């Protein structure tokens, strides 16, 4: 059977700028393709070409006869007055589905997406107005709308951006079980690992404009490493040959002889090829480095028995958590469970209804809101430097053009309005502004939205190097695993608990949901009105030896902090940096100190959670 979709030699440019050129690949039955690449590579445009919504400049797209193609756009919007049910009914009208099959198909599709015919206030009904849904539920509805017409291939553009962890896991399960093929543009690496049977990266560093690998994301990383290694060897070989030919040309060979003329032409050809390869493989990267104050205060923020009630609904209860230097706290939970509310409590923007919040004096908190507040009428220059052409970065004045270049902005973009920049570029502006402020505590609310994978990897490294305390709200499980050493989990029913990692939280969350179902009436899920009866996490008692360990854990934390600080100071010593032996020893000590530091904090989190 021929491929569902077959793109051959497709190219697309905007103005004089080519997005991609001569791209070819096919979508076969059963494929689950993850389409990745840096911002600006043209992923969304290529998806639109494959979906038949955009014409390529060159090349052609063939579609299997009678194949149905579903397309979920990055932004999901619905007309005012449309209900969840009417959105699917209209989709079935467009597809010409038989009347006798519609009702059962509609109920099954919406049911699998989490919508209900009747339910309590915590559930989204089929009669709900589509335009009033949250971003996550709009995305679920948009996916259900395309699934309702039984597509042969489903295209999804950044579907995980607005979904919470539960929604992402639902999407993963749905795609793995689906009979249709799928092509997904995403930067969610855990999603790719769990779903993809093939990963395609669109990137100009590759000779063919893209690199494809069968298997999961980790398999793709192996293939990419092999490609880059072979590319480096080829470049070095070509560079050596060019060096030889340049030396020969400098001797001034006469071009009268046929052989000499051919060699001159070959030499010029190799020189041009080397320049092309060097230009293609030359990569730019951002330079993230968050500034800490170096404050030695032990406890920065403490929440003791904190509870918050808003609009008559109990959001969270009995929250106990402490932030200290080196603590990288991840806040996880479903949408609406109170993560952003807790951030506001920690910052002092919201007074809790119960419990106490203690903050160190003169505490410096630097925060990134998920609302991405930025004046779109400002130029990039003024967004970074409101009052002059310089910024103060880590104690020194840097020209705004030089500072902007660290975040991959060009000089031409300095005078462009922010409103004309992409989502990824706006995210980089906000992070660049954060880095101008020294922080004791860094609070990031969904920082990964619109960031590509290379930028995410750099952000992870910067957060791991930050010396203060970090509070991170994100649905990016890969980022949580790499960065956080403590997880505060919320179940959406008001309950919270502290865990060593996200895997422990997922087990607890599943147990909470199962318990709520057992206590509910019939199949009714537990809603906000049941929170007073919701079971609190089971408190486990420490053994005698564990209690002794817990009593001395803070002293071990202090020692680990001091060792980390000393190792960091040694790496900044000029006499160490210039001596290879000393530098090697210092790097080894830094690695050992980091390992001890992470182990102590992880054990502290385990004992704290067990002690209740």
Coordinates of C-alpha atoms in Angstrom, one line a residue:
X1 CA 0.0 0.0 0.0
X2 CA 1.4 3.5 -0.8
X3 CA 2.2 6.0 1.9
X4 CA -0.6 8.0 3.4
X5 CA 1.4 11.2 2.6
X6 CA 4.5 11.5 0.5
X7 CA 6.4 14.8 0.3
X8 CA 9.1 15.0 -2.3
X9 CA 11.6 17.9 -2.6
X10 CA 9.3 20.4 -0.9
X11 CA 10.7 23.9 -0.2
X12 CA 9.2 27.0 1.4
X13 CA 10.5 30.5 1.9
X14 CA 9.2 33.7 3.3
X15 CA 10.5 36.6 1.3
X16 CA 14.2 36.0 0.7
X17 CA 14.6 33.7 3.7
X18 CA 14.3 30.0 3.0
X19 CA 12.7 28.0 5.8
X20 CA 13.5 24.6 4.4
X21 CA 14.6 23.3 1.0
X22 CA 14.2 19.9 -0.8
X23 CA 12.7 18.1 2.1
X24 CA 11.4 14.6 1.4
X25 CA 9.8 12.1 3.7
X26 CA 6.7 9.9 3.8
X27 CA 4.1 9.1 6.4
X28 CA 3.2 5.4 6.5
X29 CA 0.4 3.5 8.3
X30 CA 1.2 3.2 12.0
X31 CA 3.8 5.9 12.0
X32 CA 4.0 8.2 15.1
X33 CA 6.4 10.9 13.9
X34 CA 7.9 13.5 16.2
X35 CA 8.8 16.6 14.2
X36 CA 11.4 18.7 16.1
X37 CA 13.9 21.5 15.3
X38 CA 15.0 24.9 16.5
X39 CA 12.6 27.9 16.5
X40 CA 12.4 29.3 13.0
X41 CA 13.3 26.0 11.3
X42 CA 9.8 25.9 9.7
X43 CA 8.2 23.0 11.6
X44 CA 4.7 24.5 11.7
X45 CA 5.0 25.5 8.1
X46 CA 6.0 22.0 7.0
X47 CA 3.1 20.5 9.0
X48 CA 0.7 22.9 7.2
X49 CA 2.2 21.7 3.9
X50 CA 1.7 18.1 4.8
X51 CA -1.9 18.9 5.9
X52 CA -2.6 20.5 2.6
X53 CA -3.3 23.9 4.1
X54 CA -0.1 25.6 2.6
X55 CA 1.3 25.2 -0.9
X56 CA 5.1 24.5 -1.1
X57 CA 7.2 26.8 -3.3
X58 CA 8.7 23.7 -5.0
X59 CA 8.2 20.0 -4.8
X60 CA 5.0 18.1 -4.5
X61 CA 2.8 16.3 -1.9
X62 CA 0.9 13.2 -2.8
X63 CA -1.9 11.9 -0.7
X64 CA -3.3 8.3 -0.7
X65 CA -6.6 8.1 -2.4
X66 CA -9.6 8.8 0.0
X67 CA -7.2 9.3 2.9
X68 CA -8.5 11.7 5.6
X69 CA -6.0 14.1 7.2
X70 CA -6.8 15.7 10.6
X71 CA -5.0 18.9 11.6
X72 CA -4.9 20.4 15.1
X73 CA -3.5 23.9 15.0
X74 CA -1.2 25.3 17.7
X75 CA -3.9 27.7 18.9
X76 CA -7.3 26.2 19.5
X77 CA -10.2 28.6 19.2
X78 CA -14.0 28.1 18.8
X79 CA -16.9 30.3 17.8
X80 CA -19.0 32.0 20.5
X81 CA -22.1 30.0 21.3
X82 CA -20.6 26.7 20.2
X83 CA -20.9 23.9 22.7
X84 CA -18.6 20.9 23.1
X85 CA -21.2 18.7 21.5
X86 CA -22.0 21.1 18.6
X87 CA -18.3 21.3 17.7
X88 CA -18.2 17.6 17.1
X89 CA -21.6 17.5 15.4
X90 CA -20.4 20.1 12.8
X91 CA -17.2 18.1 12.2
X92 CA -19.2 15.0 11.5
X93 CA -21.4 17.1 9.1
X94 CA -18.3 18.2 7.2
X95 CA -17.1 14.6 7.0
X96 CA -20.5 13.3 5.8
X97 CA -20.7 10.7 8.5
X98 CA -23.8 8.5 8.5
X99 CA -26.5 9.8 10.8
X100 CA -27.0 6.4 12.5
X101 CA -23.3 6.3 13.6
X102 CA -23.0 9.8 14.8
X103 CA -24.3 9.7 18.4
X104 CA -22.4 6.7 19.5
X105 CA -19.2 8.0 17.8
X106 CA -19.7 11.4 19.4
X107 CA -20.1 10.0 22.9
X108 CA -17.2 7.6 22.6
X109 CA -14.9 10.3 21.2
X110 CA -15.8 12.9 23.8
X111 CA -15.7 10.3 26.6
X112 CA -12.2 9.2 25.7
X113 CA -11.2 12.9 25.8
X114 CA -12.6 13.3 29.3
X115 CA -15.9 15.1 28.6
X116 CA -19.1 13.9 30.3
X117 CA -22.8 14.1 29.6
X118 CA -23.6 14.8 33.2
X119 CA -21.3 15.4 36.1
X120 CA -20.4 17.5 39.1
X121 CA -18.7 20.9 39.0
X122 CA -15.2 19.5 38.6
X123 CA -16.0 17.8 35.3
X124 CA -16.4 19.4 31.8
X125 CA -19.8 18.6 30.3
X126 CA -20.7 18.1 26.6
X127 CA -23.1 21.0 26.9
X128 CA -20.4 23.5 28.0
X129 CA -19.6 26.5 25.8
X130 CA -16.4 25.7 23.9
X131 CA -15.0 29.2 23.9
X132 CA -15.2 29.4 27.7
X133 CA -13.0 26.3 28.3
X134 CA -9.5 26.6 29.7
X135 CA -6.6 26.2 27.3
X136 CA -6.1 22.6 28.2
X137 CA -9.7 21.6 27.6
X138 CA -9.8 23.6 24.4
X139 CA -6.9 21.5 23.2
X140 CA -8.6 18.3 24.2
X141 CA -11.7 19.4 22.3
X142 CA -9.7 20.3 19.2
X143 CA -8.1 16.9 19.2
X144 CA -11.5 15.2 19.7
X145 CA -12.9 17.2 16.9
X146 CA -10.3 15.7 14.5
X147 CA -10.6 12.2 15.9
X148 CA -14.4 12.2 15.4
X149 CA -14.0 12.0 11.6
X150 CA -11.7 8.9 11.8
X151 CA -8.6 10.3 10.2
X152 CA -5.9 8.2 8.5
X153 CA -3.3 10.6 9.8
X154 CA -3.5 13.3 12.5
X155 CA -1.3 16.4 12.5
X156 CA -0.7 18.1 15.8
X157 CA 1.1 21.4 16.3
X158 CA 2.5 21.8 19.8
X159 CA -0.4 19.9 21.4
X160 CA 1.2 19.7 24.9
X161 CA 1.7 23.4 25.4
X162 CA -1.7 23.9 27.1
X163 CA -2.2 20.5 28.6
X164 CA -1.4 19.6 32.2
X165 CA 0.4 16.4 33.1
X166 CA -2.8 14.4 33.2
X167 CA -3.8 15.7 29.8
X168 CA -0.3 15.0 28.3
X169 CA -0.5 11.4 29.6
X170 CA -4.0 11.1 28.1
X171 CA -2.7 12.3 24.7
X172 CA 0.2 9.8 24.9
X173 CA -2.1 6.9 25.6
X174 CA -4.5 7.9 22.9
X175 CA -1.8 8.2 20.2
X176 CA -0.2 4.9 21.2
X177 CA -3.5 3.1 21.0
X178 CA -4.7 4.9 17.8
X179 CA -5.2 3.1 14.5
X180 CA -4.3 6.3 12.6
X181 CA -0.8 7.6 12.0
X182 CA 0.3 10.9 13.6
X183 CA 2.8 13.7 13.0
X184 CA 3.4 15.8 16.1
X185 CA 5.4 19.1 16.4
X186 CA 6.6 19.2 20.0
X187 CA 9.5 20.2 22.3
X188 CA 8.4 17.8 25.0
X189 CA 11.2 15.2 25.1
X190 CA 9.5 12.8 27.5
X191 CA 6.4 12.8 25.2
X192 CA 8.7 12.0 22.3
X193 CA 10.3 9.2 24.2
X194 CA 7.0 7.7 25.2
X195 CA 5.2 8.1 21.8
X196 CA 7.4 8.5 18.8
X197 CA 8.3 5.6 16.5
X198 CA 10.3 8.0 14.3
X199 CA 11.8 11.4 15.1
X200 CA 12.6 13.9 12.4
X201 CA 14.6 17.0 13.1
X202 CA 14.3 19.9 10.7
X203 CA 17.6 21.8 10.9
X204 CA 19.9 23.6 8.4
X205 CA 23.0 22.0 10.0
X206 CA 22.2 18.8 8.1
X207 CA 23.3 18.4 4.5
X208 CA 19.7 17.3 3.5
X209 CA 18.0 19.9 5.8
X210 CA 16.8 17.2 8.1
X211 CA 17.8 14.1 10.0
X212 CA 15.3 11.2 10.6
X213 CA 15.8 8.2 12.9
X214 CA 13.6 5.2 13.6
X215 CA 12.7 4.7 17.2
X216 CA 12.2 6.9 20.3
X217 CA 13.8 10.2 21.1
X218 CA 16.8 8.5 22.9
X219 CA 17.4 6.5 19.7
X220 CA 17.3 9.7 17.7
X221 CA 19.9 11.3 20.1
X222 CA 22.2 8.3 19.4
X223 CA 21.8 8.7 15.6
X224 CA 22.4 12.5 15.8
X225 CA 25.6 12.0 17.8
X226 CA 26.9 9.5 15.2
X227 CA 26.0 12.0 12.4
X228 CA 27.7 14.9 14.1
X229 CA 30.8 12.7 14.8
X230 CA 31.0 11.6 11.1
X231 CA 30.4 15.2 10.0
X232 CA 33.3 16.4 12.1
X233 CA 35.6 13.8 10.7
X234 CA 34.5 14.7 7.2
X235 CA 35.1 18.4 7.9
X236 CA 38.6 17.7 9.3
X237 CA 39.5 15.5 6.3
X238 CA 38.2 18.2 3.9
X239 CA 40.0 20.9 5.8
X240 CA 43.3 19.0 5.5
X241 CA 42.9 18.5 1.8
X242 CA 42.0 22.1 1.3
X243 CA 45.1 23.1 3.2
X244 CA 47.2 21.0 0.8
X245 CA 45.6 22.4 -2.2
X246 CA 45.9 26.0 -1.0
X247 CA 49.7 25.5 -0.5
X248 CA 49.9 24.1 -4.0
X249 CA 47.9 27.1 -5.4
X250 CA 50.3 29.5 -3.6
X251 CA 53.2 28.1 -5.6
X252 CA 51.5 29.5 -8.7
X253 CA 50.9 26.5 -10.9
X254 CA 50.4 27.2 -14.6
X255 CA 47.0 26.5 -15.9
X256 CA 48.0 25.7 -19.4
X257 CA 48.3 22.0 -18.8
X258 CA 45.0 20.1 -18.8
X259 CA 45.8 18.3 -15.5
X260 CA 46.9 21.5 -13.8
X261 CA 43.7 23.3 -14.9
X262 CA 41.6 20.4 -13.6
X263 CA 43.4 20.4 -10.2
X264 CA 42.9 24.2 -9.9
X265 CA 39.2 23.7 -10.5
X266 CA 39.0 20.9 -8.0
X267 CA 40.9 23.0 -5.4
X268 CA 38.5 25.9 -5.8
X269 CA 35.6 23.4 -5.6
X270 CA 36.9 21.9 -2.3
X271 CA 37.4 25.4 -0.8
X272 CA 33.8 26.3 -1.7
X273 CA 32.5 23.1 -0.3
X274 CA 34.4 23.6 3.0
X275 CA 33.0 27.1 3.4
X276 CA 29.5 25.7 2.8
X277 CA 29.9 23.0 5.4
X278 CA 31.5 25.3 7.9
X279 CA 28.6 27.8 7.5
X280 CA 26.0 25.0 7.8
X281 CA 27.5 23.5 10.9
X282 CA 28.3 26.7 12.7
X283 CA 25.7 26.9 15.4
X284 CA 24.7 29.7 17.7
X285 CA 23.4 29.2 21.2
X286 CA 22.0 31.4 24.0
X287 CA 24.0 32.1 27.1
X288 CA 21.8 31.7 30.2
X289 CA 23.4 32.5 33.6
X290 CA 21.1 33.5 36.4
X291 CA 22.7 35.7 39.0
X292 CA 22.5 34.7 42.7
X293 CA 23.2 37.1 45.6
X294 CA 25.5 34.6 47.4
X295 CA 23.3 35.0 50.5
X296 CA 24.2 32.5 53.3
X297 CA 20.9 32.7 55.1
X298 CA 19.8 29.2 55.9
X299 CA 16.1 29.4 55.5
X300 CA 14.7 31.7 52.8
X301 CA 11.0 30.9 52.8
X302 CA 9.0 28.6 55.0
X303 CA 5.3 27.6 54.7
X304 CA 3.9 26.0 57.8
X305 CA 0.4 24.6 57.7
X306 CA -0.6 27.0 54.9
X307 CA -4.1 26.8 53.6
X308 CA -5.8 28.9 50.9
X309 CA -9.5 29.3 50.1
X310 CA -10.6 31.4 47.1
X311 CA -14.2 32.0 46.1
X312 CA -15.5 29.5 48.7
X313 CA -13.3 26.8 47.3
X314 CA -10.5 25.3 49.3
X315 CA -7.5 25.3 47.0
X316 CA -4.8 23.8 49.2
X317 CA -4.6 22.9 52.9
X318 CA -1.8 22.2 55.4
X319 CA 1.1 22.9 53.1
X320 CA 4.5 22.5 54.8
X321 CA 7.7 23.2 52.8
X322 CA 11.0 25.1 53.3
X323 CA 13.2 26.8 50.7
X324 CA 16.9 27.1 51.3
X325 CA 19.9 27.7 49.1
X326 CA 20.3 24.7 46.8
X327 CA 16.7 23.6 47.0
X328 CA 15.2 23.2 43.6
X329 CA 11.5 22.7 44.2
X330 CA 9.1 21.5 41.5
X331 CA 5.4 22.3 41.9
X332 CA 3.3 19.7 40.0
X333 CA -0.4 19.0 39.8
X334 CA -3.3 19.3 37.4
X335 CA -4.4 22.6 36.0
X336 CA -6.3 24.5 38.7
X337 CA -4.8 22.6 41.6
X338 CA -3.2 25.7 43.1
X339 CA 0.4 25.8 41.8
X340 CA 0.3 29.5 40.8
X341 CA -1.6 30.3 44.0
X342 CA 1.2 28.8 46.0
X343 CA 3.7 30.9 44.1
X344 CA 1.7 34.0 45.0
X345 CA 1.7 33.0 48.6
X346 CA 5.5 32.5 48.6
X347 CA 6.0 35.9 47.0
X348 CA 3.7 37.6 49.5
X349 CA 1.1 38.6 46.8
X350 CA -1.5 36.5 48.5
X351 CA -2.2 36.1 52.3
X352 CA -3.2 32.5 53.2
X353 CA -6.3 31.8 55.1
X354 CA -4.5 29.5 57.5
X355 CA -1.0 28.8 58.6
X356 CA 2.1 30.9 58.5
X357 CA 4.6 32.1 55.9
X358 CA 8.1 33.1 57.0
X359 CA 10.5 35.0 54.8
X360 CA 14.1 36.0 55.4
X361 CA 14.6 39.7 55.7
X362 CA 15.3 41.7 52.5
X363 CA 14.6 38.7 50.5
X364 CA 15.2 39.1 46.7
X365 CA 12.7 37.1 44.7
X366 CA 12.9 37.2 40.9
X367 CA 9.8 35.6 39.1
X368 CA 8.7 34.7 35.6
X369 CA 4.9 34.6 35.2
X370 CA 3.2 32.2 32.8
X371 CA 1.2 35.2 31.6
X372 CA 4.3 36.5 29.8
X373 CA 3.6 40.2 30.6
X374 CA 5.5 42.3 28.1
X375 CA 4.5 45.5 26.3
X376 CA 4.3 44.6 22.7
X377 CA 4.7 48.2 21.5
X378 CA 8.2 48.4 23.0
X379 CA 11.2 47.9 20.7
X380 CA 13.5 45.0 21.7
X381 CA 16.1 47.7 22.7
X382 CA 13.7 49.3 25.2
X383 CA 12.4 45.9 26.4
X384 CA 15.9 45.1 27.5
X385 CA 17.2 48.6 28.4
X386 CA 14.3 51.0 29.2
X387 CA 16.4 54.1 30.0
X388 CA 19.7 53.8 28.1
X389 CA 21.7 51.7 25.7
X390 CA 23.4 49.7 28.4
X391 CA 22.4 47.1 30.9
X392 CA 24.1 46.1 34.2
X393 CA 24.9 42.4 34.0
X394 CA 26.7 40.7 36.9
X395 CA 28.1 44.0 38.1
X396 CA 29.3 45.4 34.8
X397 CA 27.8 47.6 32.1
X398 CA 27.1 45.8 28.8
X399 CA 25.9 47.5 25.6
X400 CA 22.3 46.4 24.9
X401 CA 23.3 45.1 21.4
X402 CA 26.0 42.9 22.9
X403 CA 23.7 41.6 25.6
X404 CA 20.9 41.0 23.0
X405 CA 23.3 39.0 20.8
X406 CA 23.8 36.5 23.7
X407 CA 20.2 35.6 23.2
X408 CA 20.5 35.2 19.4
X409 CA 19.0 38.6 18.6
X410 CA 20.5 40.5 15.6
X411 CA 21.3 44.2 15.5
X412 CA 18.4 44.7 13.0
X413 CA 15.9 43.3 15.5
X414 CA 16.8 45.9 18.2
X415 CA 14.5 48.5 16.8
X416 CA 11.7 46.0 16.0
X417 CA 8.5 46.1 18.1
X418 CA 8.3 43.1 20.5
X419 CA 4.8 42.3 19.0
X420 CA 6.5 41.3 15.7
X421 CA 8.7 38.7 17.4
X422 CA 7.9 35.0 17.7
X423 CA 6.7 33.3 20.9
X424 CA 10.2 31.8 21.4
X425 CA 11.9 35.1 21.0
X426 CA 9.6 36.8 23.5
X427 CA 10.3 34.1 26.0
X428 CA 14.0 34.7 25.5
X429 CA 13.4 38.5 26.2
X430 CA 11.7 37.7 29.5
X431 CA 14.5 35.3 30.5
X432 CA 17.1 37.9 29.5
X433 CA 15.4 40.5 31.7
X434 CA 15.3 38.1 34.7
X435 CA 19.1 37.5 34.4
X436 CA 19.7 41.2 35.0
X437 CA 18.4 40.8 38.6
X438 CA 20.3 39.2 41.4
X439 CA 18.0 36.7 43.2
X440 CA 17.9 34.8 46.4
X441 CA 14.9 32.9 45.1
X442 CA 14.1 32.3 41.5
X443 CA 10.4 31.4 40.7
X444 CA 9.5 30.3 37.2
X445 CA 5.9 29.6 36.2
X446 CA 5.8 27.6 32.9
X447 CA 9.1 28.9 31.5
X448 CA 9.3 26.2 28.8
X449 CA 6.4 27.4 26.6
X450 CA 7.6 28.4 23.1
X451 CA 11.3 27.4 23.9
X452 CA 12.9 24.9 21.5
X453 CA 14.9 21.9 22.7
X454 CA 18.4 23.4 22.3
X455 CA 17.3 26.4 24.4
X456 CA 15.6 24.1 27.0
X457 CA 18.9 22.2 27.4
X458 CA 20.8 25.5 28.0
X459 CA 18.1 26.6 30.5
X460 CA 18.4 23.4 32.4
X461 CA 22.1 23.8 32.8
X462 CA 21.7 27.4 34.0
X463 CA 19.1 26.4 36.6
X464 CA 21.3 23.6 37.8
X465 CA 24.2 26.2 38.3
X466 CA 22.0 28.7 40.1
X467 CA 23.2 28.9 43.8
X468 CA 20.0 30.2 45.4
X469 CA 16.6 28.5 45.8
X470 CA 14.5 27.7 42.8
X471 CA 10.7 27.1 42.5
X472 CA 9.7 25.7 39.2
X473 CA 6.2 25.2 37.9
X474 CA 6.2 23.2 34.6
X475 CA 4.5 20.3 32.9
X476 CA 7.9 19.4 31.2
X477 CA 8.7 16.1 32.9
X478 CA 12.2 16.0 31.4
X479 CA 13.0 19.4 32.9
X480 CA 11.6 18.4 36.2
X481 CA 13.7 15.2 36.3
X482 CA 16.9 17.1 35.3
X483 CA 16.6 20.1 37.5
X484 CA 14.5 19.6 40.7
X485 CA 15.7 17.8 43.8
X486 CA 12.4 18.1 45.7
X487 CA 8.8 17.9 44.4
X488 CA 5.7 19.3 46.0
X489 CA 2.8 17.5 44.5
X490 CA -0.8 18.7 44.5
X491 CA -3.8 16.5 43.6
X492 CA -6.4 19.1 42.8
X493 CA -8.5 18.2 45.8
X494 CA -6.6 20.4 48.3
X495 CA -4.0 17.7 49.3
X496 CA -0.3 18.2 49.0
X497 CA 2.8 16.1 49.8
X498 CA 6.6 16.3 49.4
X499 CA 8.4 13.8 47.2
X500 CA 12.0 13.1 46.0
X501 CA 11.0 13.1 42.3
X502 CA 8.1 13.2 39.9
X503 CA 7.7 9.4 39.7
X504 CA 6.9 9.3 43.4
X505 CA 4.3 12.0 43.0
X506 CA 2.6 10.2 40.0
X507 CA 2.2 7.1 42.2
X508 CA 0.7 9.2 45.0
X509 CA -1.6 11.1 42.6
X510 CA -2.9 7.8 41.1
X511 CA -3.6 6.5 44.6
X512 CA -5.5 9.7 45.4
X513 CA -7.6 9.5 42.3
X514 CA -8.4 5.8 42.9
X515 CA -9.4 6.7 46.5
X516 CA -11.6 9.5 45.4
X517 CA -13.4 7.1 42.9
X518 CA -13.9 4.5 45.6
X519 CA -15.5 7.1 47.9
X520 CA -17.6 8.7 45.2
X521 CA -21.1 7.7 44.4
X522 CA -21.0 5.3 41.5
X523 CA -18.6 6.5 38.9
X524 CA -18.8 10.1 40.0
X525 CA -15.3 11.7 40.4
X526 CA -14.6 13.7 43.5
X527 CA -15.2 17.4 43.1
X528 CA -14.4 20.6 45.0
X529 CA -17.3 20.1 47.3
X530 CA -15.8 16.9 48.5
X531 CA -12.4 18.3 49.5
X532 CA -13.3 18.5 53.2
X533 CA -13.7 14.7 53.1
X534 CA -10.6 14.1 50.9
X535 CA -8.1 11.7 52.4
X536 CA -4.8 13.3 53.4
X537 CA -1.6 11.6 52.5
X538 CA -0.8 8.8 54.9
X539 CA 1.8 9.9 57.4
X540 CA 4.4 7.3 58.1
X541 CA 6.4 7.2 61.3
X542 CA 10.2 7.2 61.3
X543 CA 12.1 4.3 62.7
X544 CA 14.5 4.9 65.6
X545 CA 17.5 5.0 63.2
X546 CA 15.7 7.2 60.7
X547 CA 14.7 9.7 63.5
X548 CA 18.3 9.9 64.5
X549 CA 19.3 10.6 60.9
X550 CA 16.5 13.2 60.6
X551 CA 17.7 15.0 63.7
X552 CA 21.1 15.5 62.2
X553 CA 20.1 16.1 58.6
X554 CA 20.3 19.9 58.8
X555 CA 23.9 19.7 59.9
X556 CA 24.7 17.5 56.9
X557 CA 22.9 20.0 54.7
X558 CA 25.1 22.8 56.0
X559 CA 28.2 20.8 55.4
X560 CA 27.1 19.9 51.8
X561 CA 26.3 23.6 51.2
X562 CA 29.7 24.7 52.4
X563 CA 31.5 22.0 50.4
X564 CA 29.6 23.1 47.3
X565 CA 30.5 26.8 47.9
X566 CA 34.2 26.0 48.5
X567 CA 34.4 23.9 45.3
X568 CA 32.7 26.7 43.4
X569 CA 35.1 29.3 44.7
X570 CA 38.1 27.1 43.9
X571 CA 36.9 26.9 40.2
X572 CA 36.9 30.7 40.1
X573 CA 40.5 31.0 41.4
X574 CA 42.8 32.2 38.5
X575 CA 45.7 30.1 39.8
X576 CA 43.5 27.0 39.4
X577 CA 42.0 27.9 36.0
X578 CA 45.5 28.3 34.5
X579 CA 46.9 25.1 35.9
X580 CA 45.6 22.0 34.1
X581 CA 46.3 19.6 37.0
X582 CA 44.7 21.9 39.6
X583 CA 41.7 22.5 37.3
X584 CA 41.2 18.7 36.8
X585 CA 41.3 18.2 40.5
X586 CA 38.9 21.1 41.1
X587 CA 36.4 19.8 38.5
X588 CA 36.5 16.4 40.2
X589 CA 35.9 17.9 43.6
X590 CA 33.0 20.0 42.2
X591 CA 31.4 16.9 40.7
X592 CA 31.8 15.0 44.0
X593 CA 30.4 18.0 46.0
X594 CA 27.4 18.2 43.6
X595 CA 26.7 14.5 44.0
X596 CA 26.8 14.7 47.8
X597 CA 24.7 17.9 47.8
X598 CA 22.0 16.3 45.7
X599 CA 22.0 13.1 47.7
X600 CA 21.6 14.9 51.0
X601 CA 18.8 17.1 49.8
X602 CA 17.0 14.0 48.3
X603 CA 17.3 12.1 51.6
X604 CA 16.1 15.2 53.5
X605 CA 13.0 15.3 51.3
X606 CA 12.4 11.6 51.8
X607 CA 12.6 11.8 55.6
X608 CA 10.5 15.0 55.7
X609 CA 7.7 13.4 53.7
X610 CA 7.8 10.2 55.7
X611 CA 7.8 12.2 59.0
X612 CA 4.7 14.1 57.8

